[in-house]
Coordinates of C-alpha atoms in Angstrom, one line a residue:
Chain A
M119 CA 8.9 -81.6 4.7
I120 CA 5.6 -80.6 1.4
D121 CA 3.1 -83.6 3.5
S122 CA 1.4 -79.9 4.5
L123 CA 0.9 -79.2 0.9
I124 CA -0.5 -82.8 -0.6
H125 CA -2.7 -83.7 2.3
S126 CA -3.7 -80.0 2.7
N127 CA -7.7 -79.5 1.9
K128 CA -8.0 -76.4 0.3
A129 CA -5.4 -76.8 -2.6
E130 CA -6.9 -74.8 -5.3
L131 CA -5.7 -77.3 -8.4
T132 CA -7.0 -80.4 -6.2
Q133 CA -9.3 -79.8 -4.1
S134 CA -11.6 -76.9 -5.9
A135 CA -14.8 -76.2 -4.3
K136 CA -16.2 -75.8 -7.4
N137 CA -16.8 -78.0 -10.1
G138 CA -14.1 -77.5 -13.1
S139 CA -16.2 -76.2 -16.3
P140 CA -15.3 -77.5 -19.9
V141 CA -12.1 -77.2 -21.5
V142 CA -10.6 -74.9 -19.6
L143 CA -9.0 -76.5 -16.8
S144 CA -7.1 -73.8 -15.2
T145 CA -5.5 -70.5 -15.6
R146 CA -1.9 -69.2 -15.3
V147 CA 0.0 -66.1 -15.0
R148 CA 3.6 -65.4 -13.7
L149 CA 5.5 -62.5 -13.7
A150 CA 9.5 -62.0 -13.5
R151 CA 10.6 -59.9 -11.8
N152 CA 15.1 -59.1 -11.1
L153 CA 16.2 -57.1 -8.1
V154 CA 17.8 -53.9 -9.4
D155 CA 21.7 -53.7 -8.2
T156 CA 22.5 -58.1 -8.3
P157 CA 23.8 -60.0 -10.5
F158 CA 20.8 -62.0 -12.1
P159 CA 21.4 -65.4 -10.0
G160 CA 22.9 -67.4 -13.3
R161 CA 25.5 -64.8 -12.9
A162 CA 25.4 -64.3 -9.5
S163 CA 28.0 -65.4 -6.5
K164 CA 27.0 -67.8 -3.9
S165 CA 27.0 -65.1 -1.6
Q166 CA 24.9 -62.3 -3.2
R167 CA 22.2 -65.4 -4.5
S168 CA 22.0 -65.9 -0.8
D169 CA 21.7 -61.6 -0.1
V170 CA 18.9 -61.7 -2.7
L171 CA 17.6 -65.2 -1.2
T172 CA 16.8 -63.1 2.1
K173 CA 15.5 -60.0 0.4
C174 CA 13.0 -61.6 -1.4
V175 CA 11.8 -64.6 1.6
D176 CA 11.3 -61.9 4.4
R177 CA 9.7 -59.1 1.4
I178 CA 7.1 -62.2 0.5
A179 CA 6.9 -62.9 4.6
E180 CA 5.6 -59.7 4.8
L181 CA 2.7 -60.1 2.2
P182 CA -1.1 -60.3 3.7
Q183 CA -1.8 -63.0 0.5
M184 CA 0.7 -65.0 2.3
K185 CA -0.5 -65.0 5.3
Q186 CA 0.5 -68.3 6.7
G187 CA 2.1 -69.5 3.4
L188 CA 5.1 -71.9 2.7
F189 CA 8.9 -71.4 1.7
F190 CA 10.5 -73.9 1.3
D191 CA 15.1 -73.9 0.2
T192 CA 15.1 -76.0 -2.9
A193 CA 18.4 -77.7 -0.9
E194 CA 15.8 -78.6 1.9
L195 CA 13.9 -80.7 -0.4
S196 CA 14.7 -84.6 -1.5
D197 CA 14.8 -85.4 -5.1
L198 CA 10.6 -86.8 -4.5
E199 CA 9.6 -83.7 -3.0
K200 CA 10.8 -81.4 -5.7
Q201 CA 8.8 -83.7 -8.2
V202 CA 5.8 -83.5 -6.3
L203 CA 5.0 -79.9 -6.3
V204 CA 6.4 -79.4 -10.7
E205 CA 3.4 -81.8 -10.8
R206 CA 1.2 -79.3 -9.1
H207 CA 3.2 -76.6 -11.1
L208 CA 4.0 -74.8 -7.9
I209 CA 8.1 -75.0 -9.3
S210 CA 9.4 -75.9 -11.9
R211 CA 12.3 -77.9 -13.5
E212 CA 14.8 -74.8 -13.0
L213 CA 14.3 -74.4 -10.1
C214 CA 14.9 -78.5 -9.1
E215 CA 18.1 -77.5 -10.9
A216 CA 19.1 -74.0 -9.0
E217 CA 22.2 -73.8 -7.1
S218 CA 22.4 -73.2 -3.7
G219 CA 20.5 -70.1 -3.2
S220 CA 16.7 -71.1 -4.2
G221 CA 13.6 -71.5 -2.8
V222 CA 9.7 -71.7 -3.3
F223 CA 7.4 -69.4 -1.2
I224 CA 4.1 -71.1 -1.5
N225 CA 0.6 -69.3 -0.2
K226 CA -2.1 -71.4 2.0
D227 CA -4.4 -72.7 -0.4
Q228 CA -1.4 -73.1 -3.0
T229 CA -3.1 -70.8 -5.7
C230 CA 0.3 -68.1 -5.8
S231 CA 3.8 -69.6 -6.1
V232 CA 7.3 -67.1 -5.8
M233 CA 10.6 -68.9 -7.1
I234 CA 13.6 -67.1 -5.8
N235 CA 16.4 -67.5 -7.6
E236 CA 15.2 -69.3 -11.0
E237 CA 16.3 -67.7 -14.1
D238 CA 15.6 -64.6 -12.7
H239 CA 15.3 -63.4 -9.1
L240 CA 11.9 -63.6 -8.9
R241 CA 9.3 -65.6 -10.4
I242 CA 5.8 -64.9 -9.2
Q243 CA 2.7 -67.7 -9.9
F244 CA -0.9 -67.4 -9.5
M245 CA -3.2 -69.6 -10.8
K246 CA -6.9 -70.6 -10.6
T247 CA -8.8 -73.9 -11.6
G248 CA -11.4 -73.0 -14.8
F249 CA -10.8 -69.9 -17.4
N250 CA -9.5 -67.2 -14.9
L251 CA -7.6 -64.5 -17.4
R252 CA -9.1 -61.7 -15.6
S253 CA -9.1 -62.1 -12.1
V254 CA -5.9 -64.2 -11.8
W255 CA -4.4 -61.1 -13.5
K256 CA -6.1 -59.1 -11.0
Q257 CA -4.6 -60.3 -8.0
I258 CA -1.1 -61.0 -9.7
D259 CA -1.3 -57.8 -10.2
R260 CA -1.5 -56.6 -6.7
F261 CA 0.6 -58.9 -5.2
D262 CA 3.6 -57.4 -7.4
S263 CA 3.1 -53.7 -6.4
S264 CA 3.0 -54.6 -3.1
L265 CA 6.7 -56.6 -3.6
E266 CA 7.4 -53.3 -5.4
D267 CA 6.7 -50.9 -2.7
G268 CA 9.6 -53.4 -0.5
L269 CA 12.3 -54.6 -3.4
D270 CA 13.9 -52.3 -5.8
V271 CA 13.3 -54.1 -8.7
A272 CA 15.7 -53.9 -12.4
F273 CA 13.4 -51.3 -15.0
S274 CA 14.0 -49.5 -17.9
Q275 CA 11.9 -47.3 -19.0
E276 CA 12.4 -48.8 -22.6
F277 CA 12.8 -51.9 -22.2
G278 CA 10.4 -52.3 -19.3
Y279 CA 11.2 -54.9 -16.7
L280 CA 14.7 -56.7 -16.8
T281 CA 14.5 -60.1 -17.1
A282 CA 17.3 -62.3 -17.4
C283 CA 16.9 -63.8 -21.1
P284 CA 15.9 -61.2 -23.7
T285 CA 11.9 -63.8 -24.8
N286 CA 11.1 -62.3 -20.9
L287 CA 12.8 -59.0 -21.0
G288 CA 9.2 -56.1 -21.2
T289 CA 6.0 -56.9 -19.3
A290 CA 7.4 -60.3 -18.6
L291 CA 4.0 -61.5 -18.3
R292 CA 3.5 -65.3 -19.4
A293 CA -0.3 -66.2 -19.5
S294 CA -1.4 -69.4 -19.8
V295 CA -4.4 -71.9 -19.5
M296 CA -4.4 -75.0 -19.2
M297 CA -6.8 -76.9 -22.3
H298 CA -8.1 -79.9 -22.2
L299 CA -8.2 -80.9 -26.4
P300 CA -9.6 -84.0 -26.5
G301 CA -11.9 -83.2 -30.0
L302 CA -9.1 -81.8 -31.3
V303 CA -7.0 -84.6 -30.9
I304 CA -9.6 -87.3 -31.8
S305 CA -10.2 -85.8 -34.6
E306 CA -7.3 -84.7 -36.1
H307 CA -7.1 -81.1 -35.6
M308 CA -4.6 -80.3 -33.5
D309 CA -2.0 -80.0 -35.5
K310 CA -3.2 -77.4 -37.7
V311 CA -4.5 -75.8 -34.6
I312 CA -0.9 -75.6 -33.4
R313 CA 0.2 -74.3 -36.6
A314 CA -2.1 -71.4 -36.6
V315 CA -2.0 -70.0 -33.4
N316 CA 1.7 -70.5 -33.9
Q317 CA 1.4 -68.2 -36.1
L318 CA 0.2 -65.1 -33.5
G319 CA 2.5 -65.7 -31.7
I320 CA 1.0 -68.4 -29.4
T321 CA 2.9 -71.7 -27.7
V322 CA 1.5 -74.8 -27.6
R323 CA 2.8 -77.1 -25.1
G324 CA 2.4 -80.3 -23.1
L325 CA 1.5 -81.1 -19.1
F326 CA 4.7 -80.5 -17.8
G327 CA 6.3 -77.7 -20.0
E328 CA 8.3 -77.4 -22.6
G329 CA 9.1 -80.7 -23.7
S330 CA 6.6 -82.5 -22.0
D331 CA 3.7 -84.2 -24.3
A332 CA 0.7 -83.6 -24.5
T333 CA -0.3 -87.1 -22.5
G334 CA -4.4 -86.9 -21.6
H335 CA -5.2 -84.2 -24.9
V336 CA -4.3 -81.7 -22.0
F337 CA -1.7 -78.9 -24.0
Q338 CA -0.5 -75.7 -22.6
I339 CA -1.4 -72.6 -24.6
S340 CA 0.3 -68.8 -23.7
N341 CA 1.9 -66.1 -25.3
Q342 CA 5.5 -66.1 -26.3
Q343 CA 6.1 -62.1 -27.0
T344 CA 6.4 -60.0 -23.7
L345 CA 7.8 -57.1 -24.8
G346 CA 5.9 -54.2 -27.2
E347 CA 2.5 -54.8 -26.0
S348 CA 0.4 -54.3 -22.5
E349 CA -0.9 -56.3 -20.4
E350 CA -4.1 -55.6 -21.1
E351 CA -3.5 -55.9 -24.9
I352 CA -1.6 -59.3 -24.7
M353 CA -4.3 -60.5 -21.8
S354 CA -7.2 -59.8 -24.6
R355 CA -5.4 -60.8 -27.2
L356 CA -5.1 -64.2 -25.9
G357 CA -8.7 -64.7 -24.5
S358 CA -10.4 -64.2 -27.9
V359 CA -7.4 -67.4 -29.7
F360 CA -8.3 -69.4 -25.7
K361 CA -12.0 -68.2 -27.4
T362 CA -11.7 -69.6 -30.3
I363 CA -9.7 -72.5 -29.5
I364 CA -12.6 -73.7 -27.5
D365 CA -15.1 -73.0 -29.6
H366 CA -12.9 -75.2 -32.1
E367 CA -12.6 -77.8 -29.5
I368 CA -16.9 -78.0 -28.5
N369 CA -17.8 -78.3 -32.2
A370 CA -15.1 -81.2 -33.0
R371 CA -15.9 -82.9 -29.8
F372 CA -19.7 -82.6 -31.2
K373 CA -19.3 -83.6 -34.9
Y374 CA -17.2 -86.3 -33.9
L375 CA -20.0 -88.2 -31.9
E376 CA -22.1 -86.6 -34.7
Q377 CA -20.2 -88.9 -37.4
N378 CA -19.0 -91.7 -35.1
R379 CA -21.1 -91.7 -31.4
A380 CA -21.0 -95.5 -31.3
R381 CA -17.0 -95.6 -31.8
L382 CA -16.1 -92.9 -29.0
L383 CA -19.1 -94.1 -26.4
D384 CA -17.0 -97.6 -26.7
Q385 CA -14.1 -95.4 -26.1
I386 CA -15.6 -93.6 -23.0
G387 CA -17.1 -97.0 -21.7
R388 CA -14.1 -98.5 -22.2
A389 CA -12.0 -96.2 -20.3
F390 CA -14.2 -96.8 -17.5
G391 CA -14.2 -100.0 -17.0
T392 CA -10.6 -100.2 -16.9
L393 CA -10.3 -97.2 -14.8
Q394 CA -13.1 -99.2 -12.6
N395 CA -11.2 -102.5 -13.0
A396 CA -7.3 -102.4 -13.8
H397 CA -4.5 -103.4 -11.4
V398 CA -1.5 -102.5 -13.4
L399 CA -1.3 -99.0 -15.0
N400 CA 0.8 -96.8 -15.8
S401 CA 0.5 -93.1 -16.1
N402 CA 0.1 -92.5 -19.8
E403 CA -1.8 -95.0 -20.2
A404 CA -3.9 -93.0 -16.7
M405 CA -4.0 -90.3 -18.1
N406 CA -5.0 -91.2 -21.7
L407 CA -8.2 -92.9 -20.4
L408 CA -9.1 -90.4 -17.3
S409 CA -9.4 -87.9 -20.0
L410 CA -12.0 -89.9 -21.8
V411 CA -13.4 -90.0 -19.0
R412 CA -13.2 -86.2 -18.5
L413 CA -14.7 -86.2 -22.2
A414 CA -17.8 -87.9 -20.3
V415 CA -18.7 -86.3 -17.9
D416 CA -18.6 -83.1 -20.5
F417 CA -21.0 -84.8 -22.5
E418 CA -23.1 -85.0 -18.9
M419 CA -22.4 -88.8 -18.4
L420 CA -21.4 -88.3 -15.1
P421 CA -22.4 -85.6 -12.5
E422 CA -20.3 -82.9 -13.2
V423 CA -19.4 -83.0 -9.5
N424 CA -16.7 -85.5 -11.4
R425 CA -14.9 -83.3 -13.6
S426 CA -12.7 -82.3 -10.7
E427 CA -12.5 -85.7 -9.5
V428 CA -10.6 -86.1 -12.7
D429 CA -9.3 -83.2 -12.6
R430 CA -7.3 -83.8 -9.0
L431 CA -6.4 -87.6 -10.4
F432 CA -5.0 -86.3 -13.4
I433 CA -2.5 -84.9 -11.1
E434 CA -2.2 -87.3 -8.3
C435 CA -1.7 -89.6 -11.1
Q436 CA 1.6 -88.5 -12.1
P437 CA 5.0 -91.0 -11.2
G438 CA 6.0 -88.7 -7.6
H439 CA 2.8 -88.4 -6.6
I440 CA 1.7 -92.1 -6.8
Q441 CA 6.1 -92.7 -5.0
H442 CA 5.4 -89.4 -2.3
A443 CA 2.4 -91.4 -1.2
A444 CA 3.1 -95.6 -1.3
G445 CA 6.3 -93.5 1.1
E446 CA 10.2 -93.3 -0.7
G447 CA 12.1 -95.5 -3.5
I448 CA 9.4 -97.7 -4.9
E449 CA 10.1 -99.8 -8.0
P450 CA 8.5 -98.3 -11.7
D451 CA 6.3 -101.8 -11.6
A452 CA 5.3 -101.6 -8.3
R453 CA 4.0 -97.3 -9.1
D454 CA 1.7 -98.9 -11.9
L455 CA 0.2 -101.1 -9.1
C456 CA -0.6 -98.5 -6.4
R457 CA -1.9 -96.3 -9.4
A458 CA -4.3 -99.1 -10.0
D459 CA -5.4 -99.8 -6.2
K460 CA -6.0 -95.1 -5.8
V461 CA -7.7 -95.7 -9.2
R462 CA -10.2 -98.3 -8.3
E463 CA -11.0 -97.4 -5.3
E464 CA -12.2 -93.9 -6.4
F465 CA -13.5 -95.1 -9.4
A466 CA -15.8 -97.4 -7.4
R467 CA -16.9 -94.5 -5.8
F468 CA -18.0 -93.1 -9.3
P469 CA -22.0 -93.9 -10.1
S470 CA -22.4 -95.3 -13.7
L471 CA -22.0 -93.8 -16.7
N472 CA -25.4 -92.2 -18.3
F473 CA -25.1 -92.9 -21.8
D474 CA -29.1 -91.4 -22.1
K475 CA -27.7 -88.6 -21.9
V476 CA -25.1 -87.8 -24.7
N477 CA -27.2 -85.4 -27.0
V478 CA -26.5 -83.9 -30.4
I479 CA -26.2 -80.3 -30.7
E480 CA -30.0 -78.9 -31.9
Chain B
M168 CA 35.6 -63.3 -58.1
A169 CA 33.5 -65.2 -55.7
E170 CA 35.9 -68.1 -56.5
N171 CA 38.9 -66.5 -54.6
L172 CA 37.2 -65.9 -51.5
K173 CA 37.8 -67.8 -48.3
C174 CA 35.8 -69.7 -45.8
S175 CA 35.6 -67.0 -42.7
H176 CA 36.0 -69.7 -40.6
C177 CA 38.6 -72.2 -42.0
N178 CA 40.3 -70.5 -44.6
N179 CA 38.7 -73.3 -47.3
P180 CA 37.8 -71.8 -50.4
A181 CA 33.9 -70.1 -49.9
T182 CA 30.9 -71.4 -51.7
V183 CA 27.9 -70.5 -49.9
H184 CA 27.6 -66.5 -49.8
L185 CA 25.1 -65.4 -47.9
T186 CA 24.2 -61.0 -48.4
Q187 CA 21.4 -60.1 -46.5
I188 CA 20.4 -56.5 -45.4
V189 CA 20.1 -56.8 -41.6
N190 CA 18.8 -52.5 -40.1
N191 CA 19.7 -50.9 -43.0
K192 CA 23.2 -52.4 -43.0
I193 CA 24.5 -54.9 -45.5
I194 CA 26.6 -58.1 -43.7
K195 CA 27.6 -60.8 -46.0
V196 CA 29.2 -63.9 -44.9
D197 CA 31.4 -66.2 -47.1
L198 CA 31.3 -70.2 -46.1
C199 CA 32.7 -73.5 -47.5
E200 CA 30.8 -76.3 -48.1
S201 CA 31.4 -77.5 -44.4
C202 CA 31.4 -75.1 -42.1
A203 CA 28.2 -74.0 -44.3
Q204 CA 26.6 -77.7 -43.0
A205 CA 27.6 -77.4 -39.4
K206 CA 26.6 -74.1 -39.0
G207 CA 22.7 -75.2 -41.0
V208 CA 23.0 -73.3 -43.5
T209 CA 21.5 -75.7 -46.5
D210 CA 18.3 -74.0 -47.6
P211 CA 19.9 -69.9 -48.4
E212 CA 15.9 -68.2 -49.3
G213 CA 14.9 -70.5 -46.0
F214 CA 16.6 -68.0 -43.4
S215 CA 17.2 -64.8 -41.8
L216 CA 20.9 -64.0 -41.2
A217 CA 20.0 -61.6 -38.4
D218 CA 18.7 -64.8 -36.5
L219 CA 22.0 -67.1 -37.4
L220 CA 24.2 -64.4 -36.4
T221 CA 22.2 -64.3 -32.8
K222 CA 22.3 -67.6 -32.5
T223 CA 25.7 -69.3 -33.4
N224 CA 29.5 -68.6 -34.1
L225 CA 28.6 -67.3 -37.6
I226 CA 30.6 -64.2 -37.6
P227 CA 33.9 -65.1 -36.4
E228 CA 35.0 -63.5 -33.5
G229 CA 36.1 -59.7 -33.9
G230 CA 33.8 -59.5 -36.8
E231 CA 31.3 -57.7 -34.7
P232 CA 31.7 -55.4 -31.6
Q233 CA 33.5 -57.6 -28.9
I234 CA 31.5 -56.4 -25.7
T235 CA 32.2 -56.8 -21.7
C236 CA 29.2 -56.0 -18.7
P237 CA 31.2 -53.3 -16.8
S238 CA 29.1 -54.8 -14.1
C239 CA 29.1 -59.0 -14.1
G240 CA 31.9 -59.1 -16.7
L241 CA 29.6 -60.6 -18.6
T242 CA 31.7 -61.2 -22.7
S243 CA 29.1 -61.6 -26.6
A244 CA 30.5 -64.5 -26.4
D245 CA 28.9 -65.8 -22.9
F246 CA 25.6 -63.9 -24.6
R247 CA 25.9 -65.4 -27.6
R248 CA 26.4 -69.2 -25.8
T249 CA 24.2 -68.6 -23.2
G250 CA 21.5 -66.4 -24.8
R251 CA 21.1 -64.9 -21.3
L252 CA 22.2 -61.1 -20.2
G253 CA 23.9 -61.0 -16.7
C254 CA 22.8 -57.8 -14.5
A255 CA 20.1 -55.2 -15.1
T256 CA 23.4 -53.3 -16.6
C257 CA 24.2 -55.6 -19.1
Y258 CA 20.9 -54.2 -20.8
L259 CA 22.1 -50.6 -21.6
H260 CA 25.9 -52.4 -23.4
F261 CA 24.4 -55.4 -25.3
I262 CA 21.7 -52.5 -27.1
P263 CA 23.6 -53.1 -30.6
L264 CA 23.7 -57.7 -29.9
L265 CA 19.9 -57.1 -29.1
R266 CA 18.1 -54.7 -30.9
P267 CA 17.7 -57.3 -34.4
V268 CA 17.0 -59.8 -31.3
L269 CA 14.3 -58.0 -29.8
E270 CA 12.6 -56.8 -33.4
D271 CA 12.2 -60.5 -33.9
M272 CA 10.9 -62.1 -30.9
H273 CA 8.4 -59.1 -29.8
A274 CA 5.9 -57.4 -31.3
G275 CA 8.0 -54.4 -30.9
T276 CA 10.8 -53.1 -28.7
L277 CA 9.7 -50.1 -26.7
H278 CA 8.0 -51.2 -23.5
K279 CA 4.3 -50.6 -23.4
G280 CA 3.5 -52.3 -19.8
K281 CA 3.2 -51.4 -16.4
V282 CA 5.9 -49.0 -14.9
P283 CA 6.2 -50.0 -11.1
Q284 CA 6.1 -46.3 -10.2
V285 CA 6.7 -46.3 -6.1
A286 CA 9.9 -48.7 -6.9
L287 CA 11.0 -45.7 -8.9
S288 CA 10.4 -42.7 -7.5
R289 CA 12.0 -44.1 -4.2
Q290 CA 15.3 -44.8 -6.4
S291 CA 15.4 -41.5 -7.8
A292 CA 14.7 -40.2 -4.8
A293 CA 18.4 -42.3 -2.8
A294 CA 19.8 -41.0 -6.3
E295 CA 19.0 -37.4 -5.1
L296 CA 20.4 -38.1 -1.0
Q297 CA 24.0 -39.4 -2.3
T298 CA 24.7 -36.4 -4.9
L299 CA 23.6 -33.7 -1.9
K300 CA 25.7 -36.2 0.7
N301 CA 28.9 -36.0 -1.8
A302 CA 28.7 -32.4 -1.8
L303 CA 28.1 -32.2 1.5
E304 CA 31.3 -34.1 2.2
R305 CA 33.1 -32.1 -0.9
A306 CA 32.1 -28.5 0.9
I307 CA 33.3 -29.2 4.2
S308 CA 36.4 -30.6 3.5
E309 CA 36.4 -27.5 1.5
E310 CA 35.0 -25.6 4.1
A311 CA 32.4 -23.6 2.4
Y312 CA 30.0 -23.6 4.9
E313 CA 27.6 -21.7 4.1
D314 CA 27.4 -24.6 1.0
A315 CA 26.9 -27.4 3.2
A316 CA 24.5 -25.3 5.4
K317 CA 22.3 -25.4 2.5
Y318 CA 22.6 -29.3 1.1
R319 CA 22.2 -30.1 5.1
D320 CA 18.7 -28.1 5.4
Q321 CA 18.0 -30.1 1.7
I322 CA 19.0 -33.5 2.9
Q323 CA 16.5 -32.9 5.6
A324 CA 13.9 -32.0 3.2
I325 CA 14.4 -34.4 1.4
K326 CA 14.3 -37.3 4.9
K327 CA 11.7 -35.6 6.0
S328 CA 9.0 -35.6 3.4
A329 CA 10.0 -39.0 2.9
D330 CA 9.6 -39.7 6.7
S331 CA 5.8 -38.1 6.0
E332 CA 5.2 -40.3 3.2
A333 CA 5.5 -43.6 5.4
V334 CA 3.0 -42.6 7.9
H335 CA 1.2 -41.8 5.0
S336 CA 1.2 -45.2 3.8

């Protein structure tokens, strides 16, 4: 069912024409919305949920942004297909568990997905590669306004947009960036950063959100608070925290390089060698090695075009993607062989590492 | 005096006594050793009672107002168990339970962001239309035809302006 998504040559996160940026992999903004007069999904009856689904799907299908978009009913997706969509950040784990009458609408280039009857009636998400908070906000704001033109949403003057969980009340906005922070992890500063941003009402989580660990040195950083500040205030506060983290990351990288040059270059070189030659590769190892290759691109040891290839492999090396590519039902051990084959093949096309290019900051 | 107090949960002698001011109200809770452990109250200095009240059943049933949403039937016990509300109407009725939670959770308790103008004006126009329709029916059944004509004209005027807005947009 989802083949056209996976083989699309326009998918934002895996087929971006841009070279990606150092540190920030992607930016996402999501809004939660509920229809007035129908209980939230967790408390709605089966028939109410299916009414909401029909109403929302009809409205979303009319929007120009969803031209050539695809709708998937959760009940019709296999577990593996759901896992692939989670790995592409198009649906949440919660939607996978959702009762009947739920689904997701995904636009053509996979920058926008709208989940229906997840925790709220509507969970709208826009994403883009790189650090793009403002432009992603503009897009989602426009989409949300045209959606509201045709749907009556639950809203109160006092509490703003009404959501099933009070943690999302108000703007119901969650803005997050996916950051690659090997410098802060290797120099053991990450815990300090997490504690500091937590104090500012900002959450740090692993690649796949709540409860996931930070393999590949990739972290999801987002606002926690949604009520009492406007969208602009939330985003300008977040934006300045993100910029500070980026600065700290860059400093940590160069400081580590200065003090442990041979050690760092050795790690990068061995990672590259392993990816070029391994025959068995589990997903954790693959992520951590790919992380070092991304760092190599940032240090100009590899051309910039290789960065987006690494970003694509971050997603395509996930268990669901490997299994989906190999056909259903292969064992985890066999997955590790398929993953190694894929990575070997891709890395055969990479140029060799240019160690002379690595310069210590002037 | 404190020695005579019983645990608010199991009637064993209470050894842990908590007093905090939450929203200008003094809240006291007495717990025995094992209930305190079970509720995670081990360091009385280090946590907020308000936090705990919303998350766990520290105050036994009946110790706070029992709320039931008239629209979806959600009860305060449901809310405390799941942390989720059932529908938009819940927000009108659960305010006493919500307010302390929101103060802890967010930067403020008043919405300062986007307002869905179009949807709101459509909703209020629909409500106005319904009121007029009800008045029209009542006037007809009471044979107050002059009033009925007045309501009918008003309804038509609203419908007409809604139509022309639709054409323009």
